[in-house]
mmCIF file of C-alpha atoms in Angstrom:
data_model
loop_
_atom_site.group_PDB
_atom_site.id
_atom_site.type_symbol
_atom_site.label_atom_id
_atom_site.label_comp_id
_atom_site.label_asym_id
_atom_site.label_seq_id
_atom_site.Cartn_x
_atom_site.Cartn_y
_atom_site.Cartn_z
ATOM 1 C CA UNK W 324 106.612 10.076 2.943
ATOM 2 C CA UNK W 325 109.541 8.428 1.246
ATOM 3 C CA UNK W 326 107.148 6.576 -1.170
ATOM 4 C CA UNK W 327 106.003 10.198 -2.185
ATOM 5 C CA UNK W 328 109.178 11.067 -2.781
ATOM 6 C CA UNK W 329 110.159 7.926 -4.672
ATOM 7 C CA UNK W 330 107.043 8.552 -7.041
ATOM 8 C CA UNK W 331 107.944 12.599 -7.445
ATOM 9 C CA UNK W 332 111.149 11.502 -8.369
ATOM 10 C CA UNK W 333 110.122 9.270 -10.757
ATOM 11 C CA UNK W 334 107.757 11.474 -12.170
ATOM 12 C CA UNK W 335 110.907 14.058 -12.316
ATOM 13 C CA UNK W 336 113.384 11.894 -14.380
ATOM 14 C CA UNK W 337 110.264 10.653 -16.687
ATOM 15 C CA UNK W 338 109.834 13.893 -17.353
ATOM 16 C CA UNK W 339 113.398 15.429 -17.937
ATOM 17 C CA UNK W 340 113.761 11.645 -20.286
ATOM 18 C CA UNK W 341 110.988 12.524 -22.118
ATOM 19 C CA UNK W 342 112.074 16.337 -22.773
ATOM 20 C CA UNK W 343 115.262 14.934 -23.315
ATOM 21 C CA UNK W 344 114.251 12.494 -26.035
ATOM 22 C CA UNK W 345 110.910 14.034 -27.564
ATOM 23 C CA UNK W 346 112.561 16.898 -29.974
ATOM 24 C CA UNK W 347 114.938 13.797 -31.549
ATOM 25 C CA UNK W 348 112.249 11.046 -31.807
ATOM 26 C CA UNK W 349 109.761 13.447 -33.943
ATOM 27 C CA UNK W 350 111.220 15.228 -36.978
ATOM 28 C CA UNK W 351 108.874 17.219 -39.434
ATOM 29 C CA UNK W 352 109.527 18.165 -43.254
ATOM 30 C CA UNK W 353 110.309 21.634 -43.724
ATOM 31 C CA UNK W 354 107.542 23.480 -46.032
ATOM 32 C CA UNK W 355 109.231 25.802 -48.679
ATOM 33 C CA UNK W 356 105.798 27.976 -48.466
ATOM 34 C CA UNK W 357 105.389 28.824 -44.864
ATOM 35 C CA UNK W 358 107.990 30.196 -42.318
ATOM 36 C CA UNK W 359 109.281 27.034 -40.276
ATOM 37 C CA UNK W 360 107.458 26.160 -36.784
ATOM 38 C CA UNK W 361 104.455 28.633 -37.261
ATOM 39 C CA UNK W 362 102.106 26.078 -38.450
ATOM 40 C CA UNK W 363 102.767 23.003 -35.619
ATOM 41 C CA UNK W 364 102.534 25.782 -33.064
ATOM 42 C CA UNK W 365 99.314 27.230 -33.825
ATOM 43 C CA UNK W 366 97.940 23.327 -34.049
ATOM 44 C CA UNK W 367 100.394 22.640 -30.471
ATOM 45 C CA UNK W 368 98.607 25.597 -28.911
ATOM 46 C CA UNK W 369 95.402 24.603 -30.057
ATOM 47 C CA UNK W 370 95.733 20.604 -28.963
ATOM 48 C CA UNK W 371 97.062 22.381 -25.441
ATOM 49 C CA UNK W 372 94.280 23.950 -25.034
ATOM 50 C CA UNK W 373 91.691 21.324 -26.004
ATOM 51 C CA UNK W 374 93.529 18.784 -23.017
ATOM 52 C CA UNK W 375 93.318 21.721 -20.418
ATOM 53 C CA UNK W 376 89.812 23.118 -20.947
ATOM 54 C CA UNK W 377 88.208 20.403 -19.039
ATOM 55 C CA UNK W 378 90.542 21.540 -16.097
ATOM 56 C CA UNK W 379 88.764 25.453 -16.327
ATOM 57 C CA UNK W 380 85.913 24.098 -14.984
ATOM 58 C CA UNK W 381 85.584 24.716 -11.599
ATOM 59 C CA UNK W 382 83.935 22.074 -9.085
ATOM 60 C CA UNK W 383 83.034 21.886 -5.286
ATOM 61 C CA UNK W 384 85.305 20.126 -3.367
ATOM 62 C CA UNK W 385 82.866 18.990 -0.869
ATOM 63 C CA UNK W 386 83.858 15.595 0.099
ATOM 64 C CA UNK W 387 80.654 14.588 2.318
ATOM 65 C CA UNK W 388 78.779 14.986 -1.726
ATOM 66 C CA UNK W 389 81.413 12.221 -2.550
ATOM 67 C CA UNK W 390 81.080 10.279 -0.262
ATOM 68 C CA UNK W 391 77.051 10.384 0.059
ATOM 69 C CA UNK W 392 77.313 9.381 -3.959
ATOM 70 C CA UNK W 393 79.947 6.778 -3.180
ATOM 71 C CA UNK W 394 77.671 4.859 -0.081
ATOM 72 C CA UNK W 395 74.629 5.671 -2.596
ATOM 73 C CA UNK W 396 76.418 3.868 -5.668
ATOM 74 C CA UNK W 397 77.114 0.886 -2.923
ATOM 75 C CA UNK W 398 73.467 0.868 -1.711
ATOM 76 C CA UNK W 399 72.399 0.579 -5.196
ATOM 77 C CA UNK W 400 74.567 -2.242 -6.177
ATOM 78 C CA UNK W 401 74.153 -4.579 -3.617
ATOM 79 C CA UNK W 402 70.667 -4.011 -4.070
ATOM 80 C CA UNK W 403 70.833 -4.997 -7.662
ATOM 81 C CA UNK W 404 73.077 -7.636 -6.945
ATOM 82 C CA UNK W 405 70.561 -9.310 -4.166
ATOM 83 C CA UNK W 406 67.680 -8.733 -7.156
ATOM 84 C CA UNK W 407 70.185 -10.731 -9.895
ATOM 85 C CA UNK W 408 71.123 -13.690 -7.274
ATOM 86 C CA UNK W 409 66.952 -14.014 -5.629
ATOM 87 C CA UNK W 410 65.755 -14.066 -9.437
ATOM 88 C CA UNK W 411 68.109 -17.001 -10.109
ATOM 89 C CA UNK W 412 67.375 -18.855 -7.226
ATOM 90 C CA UNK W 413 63.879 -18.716 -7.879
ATOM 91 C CA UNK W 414 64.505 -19.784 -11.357
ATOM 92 C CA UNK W 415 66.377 -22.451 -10.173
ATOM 93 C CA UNK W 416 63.756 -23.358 -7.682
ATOM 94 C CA UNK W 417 60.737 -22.957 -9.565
ATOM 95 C CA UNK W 418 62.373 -24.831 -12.846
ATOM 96 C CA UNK W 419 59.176 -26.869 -14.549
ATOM 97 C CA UNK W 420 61.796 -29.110 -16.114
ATOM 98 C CA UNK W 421 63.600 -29.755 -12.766
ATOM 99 C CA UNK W 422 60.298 -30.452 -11.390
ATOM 100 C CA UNK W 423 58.874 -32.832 -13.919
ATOM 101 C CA UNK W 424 62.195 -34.900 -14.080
ATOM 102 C CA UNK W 425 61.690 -35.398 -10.155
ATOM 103 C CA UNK W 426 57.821 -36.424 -10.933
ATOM 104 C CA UNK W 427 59.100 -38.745 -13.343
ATOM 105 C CA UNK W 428 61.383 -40.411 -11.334
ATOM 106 C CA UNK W 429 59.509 -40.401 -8.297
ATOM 107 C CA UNK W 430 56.721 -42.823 -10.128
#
């Protein structure tokens, strides 16, 4: 529980720093043709919305789904992995070069 609170906080102060500090650090030229701010909010509301959309998206929280996929993923891999490994071993068994240099020093 502490280390939750440690992190809020810290999330807390980045965030006050960075509202702090953003509207200094960034400083636009005026335009003499259009009233001042209309143009960056339009484009600020727009980039807003762009970031959040993916977030309207409703999904099922069903965890067992996860977790099937997870153990799936896991099954898969090792699998693959067992494939990658046998097929070099066998490469490595059944090398014709390996084999003839053993013939040849054999005689």
């Amino acid at each position: 529980m502490a280390r939750a609170r440690s992190v809020l906080l810290s999330c807390l102060l980045l965030a006050v720093a960075a509202c702090v500090l953003l509207p200094s650090a960034f400083v636009a030229p005026k335009a003499s043709h259009q009233a001042p701010g209309t143009e960056a909010d339009a484009r600020l509301l727009a980039a807003t919305f762009a970031g959040l959309s993916p977030l309207a998206v409703e999904q099922p929280a069903g965890a067992y789904d996860s977790v099937v996929a997870m153990l799936q993923s896991w099954l898969f891999g090792g699998i693959v992995l067992i494939v990658i490994y046998g097929a070099a071993a066998l490469a490595s068994l059944a090398n014709p070069l390996t084999k003839r240099r053993e013939q040849v020093k054999a005689e």
